Structure formats: C-alpha cells, structure tokens
C-alpha cells in the first residue's frame, strides 16, 4: 500500500500488518464512515467542534451552546476536567469539575447540540460518559494505555489528541488500544507538536499539517485538527483552520468564547462568535472546492 518504502518512513509495511491491523487501511479508498449523535464522519464531511476551553460557568456554557448551534457548529466542546499546566488555579476550577459535566448536559439538552469533553481519570468516567457524546483524550494522556482501555470499554466514541512529542506510529498505536476493544468510533486529532523551534515567540506548538495526508495514507480513521491549541495565538487560528480543511482534515476543533481576553483558560487562543462565524463561512467555501457535503452542521 505504501509505495515509497524508504527506511525513513515512520510506519513500515510490516507495522501496518503487525502493529495496527485494525487502524490500517485495507485499500487506498478505505475510510471509516460513522455517525455520532446524527453527525456524519467520513471523507465527505468536516464536522466542527467549537466551544470554550473550560466549562467556566453554567451561563457561559449555555451561551456558547446557543450561539454555536445557531452559527453552525456540529459539537460543543468544553473541558470540565482539565489538565492544567500549573496547579495554582482559582477555587473556581475545583468547584466546576463535576458541576461542569452537569452544565454540559443542560446545554446539550436545551440547545440540542452534542458535546465532547475530556477524560483524565478513570474514576470520573461513569459521570462523564453519561453526558459526553465523544470522550476526549488529551495530548498528555495519549499514551496512558489503561485510561484508553477504560474509555474504549464504555463504547463511547473517542477522540485521541496526538501526544505533542509522539510520532504517527505512536498515535496509531494509541488508536489500536481502543479499536482492539471493539470500539470503532475513533477520531484522531492533531493539536500541534513540539519542534526545535517551538516554545519561542513564533510558535508554541507546530501544527503538523503534513500529518493529515500522512495519516490518511495509511489509516481509515478520520483525522481532525485543533489549530487553537497548536497556535496558542488567536490571530493565527483562522489561517491554520482554513489550511486544515484545505489539507483534507476530517474535522476542525476551535476554541470559541464570548469574551476571549477574559477566558479563564488559554485567553490568547480563543476566538469570539463573530470570528467563528466568519471562519466557518470561509471553511465552507474551501469545503465546496473539495466537494465536501458538509462543513459544520
Ligand atoms: C483541550 O482541548 O482543552 C486540551 C487541553 O487540549 P490538549 O490536550 O490538546 O492540550
Ligand atoms: Mn488548553
């Protein structure tokens, strides 16, 4: 299947057969197609996941659900359980964890928009999987194999964010941990990797756009991107979101907040409703060029 078998290829022909028999394509036209809460995933669709970084309050998440549904997002995103880089958060975060899941439920039921939220610890899986339409595995937990297995066993669809230091081979290995449990609704999300030039002013992470064709060459799983986490910088989110669609992404995750500079987490990377609405219209234009049936809902 891989025409160029150069030794520098991250994934060898042998790996395809022996390491990830379930994630590998059976033929060049093999692409997973499935529905999650009525939203289609597959080569013709570009679902859009939008919402605040953190479920900060009931008002915030209801406001986001209402506006994002109206604008045309497919899923509402928002972390209730969050892997924050530093432990010194306000009391607010501790108060909003389990509560956040309840607010997501209310937002989902009130505005009829499915939700995706992160799982960090197995002990919270029962309450999260009762509400979430998709379980999100964050970049830091991509290789937390017991967590992957526990999530897989719920039968819920799972998005695996690529570990920021992980290869395509590692990423597909993580997907295989879910597929081997008989759970087939797996989505891969590229969210930026570290490079010798990252963590400088020009780039915190590097959105690896090239991983989109590279992954889709060998796996049938949908590959989406998260330009918000990759760029960490609002003015660049739009270009990288457009480029993701142009490069064949099967979905885009975007951080959207009604008042980005005052977002409790990652205020530099969120865009507001108006910016999201304009961006969605432009992503739709790119989708038309590529003969996509749908970008967003
Ligand atoms: C997130 O999406 O809220 C998040 C923490 O992402 P990542 O795991 O990619 O850093
Ligand atoms: Mn973040």
PDB file of N, CA, C and O and ligand atoms in Angstrom, residues 53 82 229 255 265-266 269, ligand 2:
ATOM      1  N   UNK A  53     -12.499  26.743  26.188  1.00  0.00           N
ATOM      2  CA  UNK A  53     -11.530  25.786  26.695  1.00  0.00           C
ATOM      3  C   UNK A  53     -12.137  25.077  27.892  1.00  0.00           C
ATOM      4  O   UNK A  53     -12.178  23.852  27.942  1.00  0.00           O
ATOM      5  N   UNK A  82      -9.790  19.235  33.591  1.00  0.00           N
ATOM      6  CA  UNK A  82      -8.764  19.797  32.708  1.00  0.00           C
ATOM      7  C   UNK A  82      -7.338  19.533  33.184  1.00  0.00           C
ATOM      8  O   UNK A  82      -7.040  19.679  34.360  1.00  0.00           O
ATOM      9  N   UNK A 229      -5.127  25.040  19.976  1.00  0.00           N
ATOM     10  CA  UNK A 229      -4.054  24.594  20.863  1.00  0.00           C
ATOM     11  C   UNK A 229      -2.695  24.631  20.172  1.00  0.00           C
ATOM     12  O   UNK A 229      -1.678  24.862  20.814  1.00  0.00           O
ATOM     13  N   UNK A 255     -11.414  26.738  19.654  1.00  0.00           N
ATOM     14  CA  UNK A 255     -11.825  27.334  20.911  1.00  0.00           C
ATOM     15  C   UNK A 255     -12.535  28.637  20.634  1.00  0.00           C
ATOM     16  O   UNK A 255     -11.985  29.547  20.003  1.00  0.00           O
ATOM     17  N   UNK A 265      -9.166  30.108  30.882  1.00  0.00           N
ATOM     18  CA  UNK A 265      -8.021  29.311  30.461  1.00  0.00           C
ATOM     19  C   UNK A 265      -7.708  29.646  29.002  1.00  0.00           C
ATOM     20  O   UNK A 265      -8.619  29.817  28.193  1.00  0.00           O
ATOM     21  N   UNK A 266      -6.435  29.731  28.675  1.00  0.00           N
ATOM     22  CA  UNK A 266      -5.982  29.972  27.307  1.00  0.00           C
ATOM     23  C   UNK A 266      -6.660  31.169  26.626  1.00  0.00           C
ATOM     24  O   UNK A 266      -7.175  31.049  25.511  1.00  0.00           O
ATOM     25  N   UNK A 269      -5.804  32.196  22.808  1.00  0.00           N
ATOM     26  CA  UNK A 269      -6.078  31.396  21.612  1.00  0.00           C
ATOM     27  C   UNK A 269      -7.549  31.333  21.199  1.00  0.00           C
ATOM     28  O   UNK A 269      -7.873  30.882  20.110  1.00  0.00           O
TER      29      UNK A 269
HETATM   30 MN1  LIG B   2      -5.673  24.282  26.594  1.00  0.00          MN
END
